[in-house]
XYZ file of C-alpha atoms in Angstrom:
663
model
C -40.445 15.844 9.607
C -41.206 19.421 8.559
C -40.230 20.233 5.009
C -39.202 23.790 5.792
C -37.641 26.040 8.372
C -39.142 28.840 6.404
C -40.911 28.884 3.091
C -38.020 30.272 1.079
C -35.311 27.896 2.323
C -37.479 24.773 2.258
C -38.861 25.417 -1.206
C -35.271 25.648 -2.362
C -34.141 22.560 -0.457
C -37.047 20.199 -1.033
C -37.034 20.270 -4.809
C -33.379 19.793 -5.701
C -33.296 16.138 -6.663
C -30.845 13.927 -4.723
C -30.260 16.678 -2.194
C -31.941 17.706 0.997
C -32.129 21.122 -0.614
C -31.920 22.880 -3.911
C -33.790 25.015 -6.296
C -36.763 24.283 -8.442
C -36.150 21.482 -10.922
C -37.246 23.632 -13.868
C -34.725 26.267 -12.883
C -32.001 23.647 -12.572
C -32.637 22.375 -16.078
C -33.077 25.751 -17.736
C -30.609 28.041 -15.989
C -27.582 29.049 -18.092
C -24.148 27.837 -17.009
C -22.398 30.634 -15.156
C -18.658 30.685 -14.563
C -17.646 30.352 -10.953
C -15.657 33.102 -9.273
C -12.284 31.538 -8.480
C -9.116 32.680 -6.713
C -6.459 34.512 -8.695
C -4.584 32.352 -11.219
C -7.303 29.702 -11.338
C -9.552 29.086 -14.361
C -12.262 26.616 -15.273
C -13.913 25.126 -18.324
C -16.855 22.843 -18.881
C -15.649 19.445 -20.107
C -18.978 17.700 -20.545
C -22.741 17.908 -20.178
C -24.778 16.002 -17.613
C -28.463 16.529 -16.952
C -29.619 16.073 -13.359
C -26.177 14.862 -12.406
C -25.869 13.093 -9.058
C -22.305 11.813 -8.709
C -19.109 11.137 -10.636
C -15.947 9.091 -10.292
C -12.667 8.622 -12.131
C -11.852 5.088 -13.159
C -8.346 3.814 -12.443
C -7.454 4.366 -16.112
C -8.461 8.040 -15.998
C -11.925 8.087 -17.555
C -14.644 10.094 -15.843
C -18.012 8.396 -15.220
C -20.888 10.797 -14.557
C -24.214 9.581 -13.175
C -27.541 11.112 -14.179
C -30.478 10.716 -11.850
C -32.768 9.009 -14.351
C -30.511 5.956 -14.615
C -28.075 6.950 -17.338
C -24.307 7.237 -17.046
C -21.969 9.163 -19.326
C -18.322 8.236 -19.793
C -15.806 10.963 -20.659
C -12.313 10.366 -21.956
C -9.746 13.127 -21.976
C -6.742 12.143 -19.888
C -6.742 15.448 -18.059
C -7.037 17.553 -21.214
C -9.126 20.675 -21.580
C -11.349 18.960 -24.172
C -13.020 15.690 -23.228
C -15.058 13.278 -25.360
C -18.171 11.398 -24.249
C -17.614 7.775 -25.364
C -20.605 5.837 -23.981
C -22.797 4.685 -26.907
C -25.940 6.826 -27.111
C -24.674 8.719 -24.082
C -25.422 5.865 -21.693
C -22.995 3.356 -20.191
C -26.009 1.048 -19.701
C -26.825 0.878 -23.424
C -27.883 -2.663 -24.232
C -28.529 -3.431 -20.583
C -31.004 -0.809 -19.389
C -30.929 0.173 -15.743
C -34.450 0.818 -14.472
C -34.642 3.226 -11.553
C -37.176 5.215 -9.596
C -36.123 8.834 -9.924
C -38.887 10.486 -7.910
C -37.703 13.173 -5.524
C -34.122 12.371 -4.496
C -34.167 8.790 -5.768
C -32.355 7.499 -8.827
C -28.869 6.472 -9.871
C -26.881 7.918 -6.991
C -23.432 6.390 -6.432
C -20.494 4.731 -8.175
C -17.236 3.080 -7.123
C -14.578 1.151 -9.001
C -13.176 -2.136 -7.776
C -9.553 -1.809 -6.613
C -8.693 -4.514 -9.165
C -10.716 -2.877 -11.943
C -7.808 -3.102 -14.391
C -8.145 -6.884 -14.283
C -11.756 -7.704 -13.369
C -13.515 -4.633 -14.911
C -15.923 -4.451 -11.943
C -17.707 -1.295 -10.892
C -20.453 -0.826 -8.306
C -23.532 1.383 -8.407
C -26.085 2.524 -5.830
C -29.524 3.110 -7.293
C -33.226 3.031 -6.444
C -34.713 -0.209 -7.753
C -38.430 -0.452 -8.530
C -39.155 -4.134 -7.864
C -40.449 -6.035 -6.013
C -40.926 -2.869 -3.949
C -39.115 0.437 -4.232
C -35.779 0.191 -2.414
C -32.156 1.188 -2.829
C -29.713 -1.388 -4.086
C -25.951 -1.832 -4.465
C -25.020 -3.862 -7.548
C -21.855 -4.916 -9.279
C -21.499 -4.444 -13.042
C -18.779 -5.432 -15.502
C -17.456 -2.815 -17.921
C -16.412 -3.551 -21.479
C -12.722 -3.675 -22.340
C -12.682 -0.021 -23.389
C -14.884 0.999 -20.456
C -17.513 2.645 -22.649
C -20.462 0.418 -21.759
C -21.672 -2.312 -19.471
C -21.367 -5.957 -20.396
C -24.970 -6.986 -20.990
C -26.397 -9.202 -18.261
C -23.452 -8.660 -15.934
C -25.370 -7.089 -13.035
C -24.971 -8.979 -9.754
C -26.733 -7.646 -6.669
C -24.362 -7.079 -3.789
C -27.059 -5.991 -1.320
C -30.713 -4.958 -1.443
C -31.482 -2.349 1.196
C -34.657 -1.803 3.206
C -37.858 -0.934 1.378
C -38.540 2.784 1.178
C -41.532 4.595 2.580
C -43.598 7.023 0.532
C -41.025 9.715 1.338
C -38.776 10.211 -1.688
C -35.981 12.118 0.059
C -32.952 11.270 2.203
C -31.607 8.330 0.213
C -27.881 8.980 0.683
C -26.166 7.114 -2.112
C -22.410 7.720 -2.032
C -20.222 4.604 -2.194
C -16.419 4.402 -1.989
C -13.764 1.785 -1.370
C -11.653 2.208 1.734
C -7.961 1.431 1.909
C -8.988 -1.814 3.637
C -10.552 -3.026 0.376
C -14.096 -2.806 1.777
C -16.969 -0.953 0.126
C -18.511 1.807 2.263
C -22.110 2.812 1.563
C -23.799 5.962 2.905
C -27.577 5.704 3.455
C -30.057 8.422 4.413
C -32.758 8.068 7.049
C -35.613 7.947 4.475
C -36.990 11.165 6.027
C -37.607 9.361 9.321
C -35.200 10.548 12.023
C -35.685 7.633 14.468
C -34.366 5.253 11.786
C -30.877 6.640 12.379
C -30.899 5.442 16.016
C -32.312 1.979 15.328
C -30.413 -1.241 14.591
C -33.535 -2.770 13.042
C -32.924 -1.130 9.655
C -30.062 0.257 7.585
C -31.491 3.756 7.069
C -29.394 6.628 8.410
C -26.234 4.508 8.513
C -22.826 3.972 7.000
C -22.471 0.370 5.805
C -19.285 -1.613 5.258
C -19.392 -4.470 2.746
C -17.168 -7.090 1.231
C -17.231 -6.636 -2.568
C -18.304 -10.267 -2.786
C -21.963 -11.018 -3.568
C -21.600 -14.484 -2.018
C -20.340 -13.068 1.291
C -21.100 -9.332 1.498
C -20.901 -8.758 5.270
C -17.468 -8.549 6.949
C -17.234 -10.513 10.170
C -15.286 -7.718 11.873
C -18.014 -5.061 11.554
C -19.021 -3.462 14.879
C -21.586 -5.274 17.000
C -22.539 -2.420 19.333
C -23.122 1.319 19.085
C -23.229 4.031 21.775
C -26.651 4.739 23.303
C -28.383 1.977 21.321
C -29.338 -1.273 23.000
C -28.681 -4.620 21.382
C -26.692 -5.703 18.357
C -27.540 -5.777 14.652
C -28.473 -9.117 13.128
C -28.849 -10.533 9.623
C -28.168 -8.053 6.852
C -28.064 -5.283 9.451
C -24.641 -6.673 10.398
C -23.488 -4.537 7.475
C -23.907 -1.452 9.706
C -20.562 0.257 10.414
C -21.751 3.573 11.913
C -25.122 5.081 12.857
C -26.796 8.418 13.489
C -26.774 10.001 10.013
C -29.510 12.071 8.386
C -28.624 12.311 4.705
C -24.951 11.612 3.982
C -25.271 11.704 0.219
C -21.549 12.491 -0.131
C -18.417 11.460 1.693
C -14.754 11.004 0.789
C -11.812 8.817 1.787
C -8.335 10.311 1.746
C -5.808 8.339 -0.318
C -2.965 7.016 1.768
C -4.360 7.774 5.220
C -7.809 6.219 4.763
C -9.320 9.170 6.666
C -13.074 9.382 5.986
C -14.976 12.684 5.979
C -18.765 12.315 5.975
C -20.915 15.213 4.783
C -24.302 15.060 6.486
C -27.069 17.406 5.367
C -28.747 19.059 8.344
C -32.360 19.845 9.032
C -33.063 23.178 10.672
C -29.716 24.628 11.720
C -26.435 22.885 10.884
C -24.523 21.281 8.026
C -21.874 18.827 9.226
C -18.596 17.138 8.341
C -17.682 14.265 10.653
C -14.720 11.942 10.870
C -15.836 8.422 10.003
C -15.119 5.766 12.610
C -16.190 2.178 13.156
C -18.994 1.918 15.714
C -19.584 5.668 15.831
C -22.951 7.278 16.573
C -23.099 10.652 14.800
C -26.104 11.746 16.792
C -29.005 12.343 14.433
C -31.768 12.799 15.513
C -30.655 13.285 19.107
C -27.956 15.751 18.085
C -27.641 18.171 15.175
C -24.303 19.911 14.741
C -22.877 20.758 18.183
C -26.295 20.885 19.865
C -27.069 19.743 22.426
C -23.498 19.514 23.661
C -22.113 16.808 25.915
C -24.354 13.887 24.987
C -22.332 10.864 26.041
C -21.289 8.476 23.310
C -22.061 10.820 20.415
C -19.446 11.632 17.761
C -19.768 15.362 17.056
C -18.708 16.963 13.766
C -15.275 18.582 13.599
C -16.598 21.066 11.052
C -20.102 22.532 10.930
C -21.621 25.657 9.483
C -24.820 27.376 10.512
C -27.757 27.990 8.219
C -28.114 31.662 9.077
C -25.513 32.771 11.629
C -21.962 32.705 10.287
C -20.550 33.676 13.667
C -21.523 30.246 15.007
C -19.811 28.322 12.195
C -16.725 26.381 13.289
C -13.813 25.878 13.264
C -13.589 29.018 11.116
C -16.609 31.380 11.278
C -17.855 33.753 8.628
C -20.036 31.786 6.248
C -23.395 30.017 6.079
C -25.174 27.516 3.851
C -27.895 24.900 3.900
C -26.880 21.914 1.727
C -23.445 20.455 2.258
C -22.508 18.602 -0.918
C -19.554 16.855 -2.398
C -16.099 16.492 -0.987
C -12.647 15.489 -2.181
C -9.172 15.465 -0.727
C -6.494 17.167 -2.771
C -4.369 14.036 -2.901
C -3.592 11.989 -5.957
C -1.095 11.022 -8.594
C -0.319 14.614 -9.625
C -0.233 17.940 -7.826
C -0.648 20.975 -10.066
C -2.066 23.384 -7.466
C 0.254 25.372 -5.185
C 1.821 23.423 -2.331
C -0.456 24.812 0.393
C -3.426 23.018 -1.223
C -1.937 19.554 -0.745
C -4.056 17.423 1.587
C -6.850 20.006 1.831
C -10.460 18.867 1.745
C -12.657 20.608 -0.844
C -16.350 20.709 0.007
C -19.275 22.773 -1.190
C -22.753 23.935 -0.425
C -25.199 23.223 -3.219
C -27.854 25.576 -1.906
C -25.448 28.529 -1.656
C -23.247 27.528 -4.611
C -19.870 28.012 -2.951
C -16.743 25.852 -2.574
C -14.394 25.918 0.408
C -11.348 23.991 1.551
C -10.511 22.636 4.963
C -6.899 22.338 6.140
C -6.556 19.441 8.552
C -3.109 20.574 9.731
C -4.291 24.023 10.829
C -7.974 23.164 11.445
C -9.094 26.118 9.352
C -11.494 26.705 6.471
C -10.781 29.062 3.558
C -13.043 30.213 0.743
C -12.231 28.897 -2.720
C -15.062 29.674 -5.134
C -18.535 31.127 -5.430
C -21.135 30.660 -8.138
C -20.458 26.936 -8.572
C -24.005 26.299 -9.776
C -25.503 23.950 -7.199
C -22.502 21.594 -7.330
C -23.284 18.152 -5.930
C -19.975 16.326 -6.255
C -16.238 17.071 -6.329
C -13.284 14.984 -7.447
C -9.538 15.449 -7.676
C -8.553 14.382 -11.162
C -5.530 12.325 -12.141
C -4.186 15.517 -13.712
C -4.192 17.342 -10.361
C -7.165 19.527 -11.296
C -10.391 19.952 -9.308
C -13.569 18.704 -10.993
C -17.085 19.529 -9.855
C -20.517 18.379 -11.032
C -22.979 21.259 -11.338
C -26.747 20.794 -11.407
C -27.646 24.268 -12.652
C -24.608 24.266 -14.935
C -25.733 20.859 -16.265
C -22.257 19.477 -16.505
C -18.766 18.843 -15.230
C -16.290 21.674 -14.728
C -12.510 21.389 -14.533
C -10.636 23.902 -12.385
C -6.938 24.304 -13.133
C -4.107 26.516 -11.924
C -2.868 28.723 -14.751
C 0.573 29.893 -13.623
C 3.894 28.026 -13.692
C 4.788 26.466 -10.352
C 8.324 25.380 -9.544
C 8.635 21.798 -8.303
C 7.907 21.141 -4.644
C 8.096 18.073 -2.432
C 4.878 16.626 -1.039
C 6.349 13.499 0.546
C 10.079 13.089 1.142
C 11.862 9.758 0.638
C 12.143 7.644 3.756
C 15.079 8.906 5.798
C 16.308 5.398 6.586
C 15.668 2.134 4.778
C 17.197 -1.254 5.382
C 17.748 -4.188 3.052
C 19.487 -7.496 3.145
C 22.322 -8.056 0.742
C 20.848 -9.029 -2.655
C 17.469 -7.686 -1.489
C 15.270 -5.050 -3.102
C 14.434 -1.662 -1.630
C 12.660 1.378 -3.084
C 13.020 5.079 -2.358
C 10.011 7.168 -3.404
C 9.067 10.810 -3.509
C 5.774 12.571 -4.148
C 6.152 15.956 -5.790
C 4.058 18.700 -7.274
C 4.458 21.516 -9.772
C 3.194 22.609 -13.140
C 3.784 20.776 -16.372
C 5.782 17.587 -16.613
C 8.106 16.798 -13.743
C 11.546 15.371 -14.519
C 13.318 13.238 -11.920
C 17.015 12.414 -11.497
C 17.983 10.142 -8.623
C 21.446 10.333 -7.153
C 23.597 8.054 -5.014
C 25.960 9.994 -2.811
C 25.197 13.103 -4.978
C 26.200 11.264 -8.207
C 23.524 10.806 -10.885
C 22.248 7.239 -11.312
C 21.864 6.504 -15.045
C 18.266 5.724 -16.000
C 16.836 6.567 -12.567
C 14.287 9.091 -13.825
C 10.965 8.343 -12.120
C 9.276 9.338 -8.872
C 10.749 6.207 -7.281
C 14.072 4.416 -7.509
C 14.534 0.740 -6.736
C 17.831 -0.767 -5.677
C 17.228 -4.082 -7.384
C 19.987 -6.081 -5.678
C 21.568 -4.366 -2.708
C 25.265 -4.939 -2.175
C 27.449 -4.306 0.821
C 28.889 -1.375 -1.158
C 25.454 0.260 -0.820
C 25.613 0.157 2.981
C 25.487 3.739 4.257
C 24.839 5.225 0.809
C 22.570 8.278 0.569
C 19.870 8.433 -2.121
C 18.057 11.613 -3.167
C 16.272 12.993 -6.210
C 16.499 16.289 -8.068
C 13.181 17.397 -9.604
C 12.784 19.933 -12.396
C 10.048 21.142 -14.724
C 11.565 24.112 -16.524
C 10.422 26.543 -13.850
C 13.150 27.674 -11.478
C 14.264 26.671 -9.012
C 14.689 22.916 -9.183
C 14.063 21.139 -5.914
C 16.156 18.458 -4.264
C 14.659 15.963 -1.870
C 16.060 14.977 1.470
C 18.510 12.101 1.307
C 17.521 8.644 2.464
C 20.228 6.389 3.873
C 20.361 2.690 3.029
C 21.616 0.138 5.531
C 22.557 -3.214 4.022
C 22.966 -6.333 6.130
C 24.980 -9.293 4.848
C 22.868 -12.026 3.348
C 24.923 -14.500 5.381
C 27.152 -14.013 8.387
C 29.531 -16.245 10.320
C 28.704 -16.564 14.002
C 31.164 -19.380 14.874
C 34.446 -19.857 12.996
C 35.878 -23.358 12.424
C 38.608 -24.348 14.893
C 42.027 -25.897 14.186
C 42.102 -29.700 14.364
C 44.636 -32.530 14.206
C 44.502 -35.807 12.333
C 46.688 -38.918 12.364
C 47.907 -40.176 8.961
C 44.957 -42.476 8.344
C 42.327 -40.539 10.260
C 40.176 -37.455 9.801
C 39.358 -34.232 11.639
C 35.972 -32.596 12.135
C 35.359 -28.929 11.308
C 32.171 -26.919 11.946
C 30.959 -23.442 11.131
C 28.093 -21.438 12.629
C 26.219 -19.132 10.273
C 22.966 -17.224 9.875
C 21.259 -15.595 6.923
C 18.082 -14.241 5.377
C 17.074 -17.507 3.787
C 18.240 -21.088 3.271
C 22.028 -21.277 3.571
C 24.382 -23.309 1.390
C 27.780 -24.585 2.603
C 30.903 -25.413 0.603
C 34.057 -26.741 2.313
C 37.357 -25.941 0.603
C 41.049 -26.762 1.046
C 43.941 -24.509 0.109
C 45.959 -26.147 -2.658
C 48.280 -23.244 -3.421
C 48.776 -19.715 -2.130
C 45.473 -17.823 -2.658
C 43.966 -20.902 -4.319
C 41.072 -22.756 -2.738
C 39.710 -26.022 -4.118
C 36.251 -27.352 -3.338
C 36.226 -30.603 -1.395
C 34.006 -33.466 -2.432
C 32.826 -36.669 -0.798
C 35.173 -38.567 -3.104
C 38.955 -38.004 -2.959
C 40.301 -35.120 -5.017
C 43.937 -34.942 -6.058
C 46.244 -32.456 -4.392
C 49.125 -30.836 -6.308
C 51.613 -32.343 -3.860
C 50.556 -35.891 -4.747
C 48.129 -36.611 -1.948
C 44.332 -36.652 -1.859
C 41.685 -34.976 0.255
C 37.995 -35.519 0.809
C 35.141 -34.356 3.055
C 32.495 -36.633 4.476
C 29.690 -34.082 4.040
C 31.163 -31.259 1.964
C 27.870 -29.254 1.822
C 26.947 -29.365 5.521
C 27.768 -26.952 8.313
C 29.876 -29.684 9.919
C 32.100 -32.164 8.118
C 34.998 -34.587 8.622
C 38.012 -33.967 6.409
C 40.687 -36.553 5.698
C 43.898 -36.048 3.736
C 46.383 -38.568 2.401
C 49.430 -36.543 3.351
C 51.970 -35.322 0.860
C 55.691 -35.764 1.619
C 56.922 -33.054 3.935
C 53.533 -31.401 4.411
C 52.418 -31.317 8.028
C 49.348 -29.037 7.820
C 46.667 -27.755 5.473
C 44.263 -24.811 5.593
C 40.520 -25.440 5.231
C 37.554 -23.083 5.215
C 33.794 -22.996 4.574
C 32.060 -20.676 2.117
C 28.481 -19.879 3.212
C 26.048 -18.447 0.662
C 22.523 -17.065 0.766
C 20.826 -15.825 -2.366
C 23.338 -14.035 -4.563
C 25.939 -13.312 -1.854
C 28.464 -15.434 0.006
C 30.927 -15.142 2.849
C 33.991 -17.264 3.625
C 34.926 -18.365 7.114
C 38.354 -17.729 8.552
C 40.823 -20.509 7.567
C 41.351 -23.290 10.096
C 44.454 -25.485 10.206
C 44.337 -29.230 9.691
C 47.520 -30.479 11.397
C 49.043 -33.968 10.962
C 50.457 -35.948 13.844
C 52.414 -38.342 11.580
C 53.822 -40.479 14.415
C 50.430 -41.159 16.006
C 50.248 -44.463 14.212
C 47.307 -45.843 16.189
C 45.356 -42.540 15.978
C 44.795 -42.049 19.713
C 46.184 -38.461 19.739
C 49.304 -39.504 21.677
C 52.739 -40.565 20.389
C 53.769 -43.354 22.729
C 55.231 -46.841 22.991
C 52.293 -48.412 21.175
C 53.098 -46.247 18.177
C 56.779 -47.192 18.420
C 55.835 -50.853 18.235
C 53.910 -50.232 15.001
C 56.795 -48.215 13.619
C 59.381 -50.857 14.510
C 57.388 -53.578 12.725
C 57.335 -51.537 9.556
C 60.941 -50.376 9.933
C 62.060 -53.995 9.911
C 60.337 -54.534 6.540
C 61.561 -51.269 4.997
C 59.684 -51.529 1.693
C 56.084 -50.305 1.666
C 55.378 -52.787 -1.119
C 56.211 -55.717 1.153
C 53.153 -57.882 1.746
C 53.846 -57.921 5.462
C 53.808 -54.152 5.786
C 50.983 -52.850 8.009
C 48.052 -51.532 5.933
C 48.761 -48.192 4.392
C 52.436 -48.284 5.316
C 51.754 -45.984 8.256
C 55.412 -45.695 9.250
C 56.327 -44.097 5.933
C 56.169 -40.699 7.581
C 57.759 -38.815 4.718
C 55.677 -40.568 2.083
C 58.569 -41.953 -0.011
C 57.323 -45.572 -0.002
C 60.173 -46.603 2.296
C 60.356 -46.941 6.054
C 63.859 -45.821 6.756
C 66.040 -43.634 8.926
C 64.433 -40.467 7.629
C 61.115 -41.699 8.932
C 62.746 -42.667 12.215
C 63.948 -39.081 12.730
C 60.404 -37.800 12.226
C 59.044 -40.375 14.611
C 61.557 -39.696 17.361
C 60.895 -35.969 17.146
C 57.197 -36.595 17.702
C 57.862 -39.228 20.322
C 59.917 -36.764 22.335
C 56.917 -34.424 22.335
C 54.560 -37.310 23.283
C 51.368 -35.378 22.420
C 50.202 -34.510 18.953
C 50.459 -30.822 18.050
């Protein structure tokens, strides 16, 4: 591969370490730091020094880790402040556990990523050029100390050793980032050999996708075929996720969407930004930029700028460059830039020392800064500021917006959420603005005490919450306050009755069966009850319970959806109300009451009052006294329950007998 298009450009590009371009190393190390020219109301300051910086990354707890090509890593702590402090002992995270690298040309310590569970496991991953047994790039896992200032000695575990390198010291790639799928993505250059990018026999010129598990680093769902390339990768090459890259030493993944933008340094004509996709072929060395057009199966860049002709740059013409470097989406925990910056993609050109931003929604590019000092990496900080790593400026610069910004909404609460009764549901908002944002959530426009964060959780939804509207008012001392859209909550009962119990009739010594149909969000519990006084319900048990009127009642299975209920009737009481209370979680619902009627004269319990019943009654009537030893069991003819079988009982019996059927 030629090292130059022309002597001036190639001498610049070949000697900037870690890049496919740059300026002479001596100039990089000796040049004074010059302030970038920024848009109105933006300012910057240098927060820390880094010599021959290659990449940087914020840890989940807000520290900034900055890689230096020779194998050292600085750790800065500042929590978004203007002044930061370097906390790594002796200025090197690897103190006590030296990391040996080859730093010739573009080799060295090149990439860093933090495990998604870093807060618990303290794992971080680095991409660097190892020296043994042969020179090759490697991805390793390290464990950070509790305070994050240095590596735990002896904790390195190799995740994957890459292919041995040729004598060429350029095009190593090196960026690594976790995707929203929890996989580690690794960008690798073609080792200055273009055909590597179109071969499945090596991992040069590729984007890899790895499990962060040294015992099982290759996901089984990685692609097995790629456009315009015969065969399938095998062995460790199964790590290949996309092909056709020249030197993608930076890329970025957008929080939330998972969208991946890959910055690929061009050779003679174009610098490219492509949308990452599984199984994609980005074209190198068959295609560079948009040329030649129409090659089947190739994934062309959505953004590319020309080395010398700004009119050809797309999607927005008017600028040129020769070393695309760095990239970060303006998405994060805080938004302190004006609202139109939200979601934009910041990228830069290290050779031309400018920074631009791409707006996905409008597919346009706008200038942001010039004089950024051969910046090689960009990050959006947890404070909502833009950070860039400058080679000629030998350090990290923080760009902030200097004017007050009234609150604005980035992401509105969900317009409609649903929960089951007793369930949990959360409304959230993402907002931006200067300073500290204050939140006040409201329910139906009334303030909710203590609901003062970017999200509000209804911890136990009730049916009273059904149809309620939740919104948040955000303020920061700069007028005007902003009020979010309202989200409506729909609450479904935790249990519902689908089939009500039906009325039933029992003879004096029998029982009646009642059933209820119900559904709910979890296991249901049933409780059968009998009305013992107006508005008073008493729980039935499998053993008889006393009734206020002197009788007893019991249920065969009082906690099932179906049960048999029997009552020893009280004098003069011909019916009772029963119901079932169904519960699920913290809520319950009662069935409609059903009537338990008594057919007192149905003495043989066959649901008909007839001659056979009269015979039973007559036998008892002749004995009169229920205490008589000859009285039929239970004194069934004592229809008014006064322990005598007399004329009063006869009147009751005859009335029923005239009707023949039980009610």
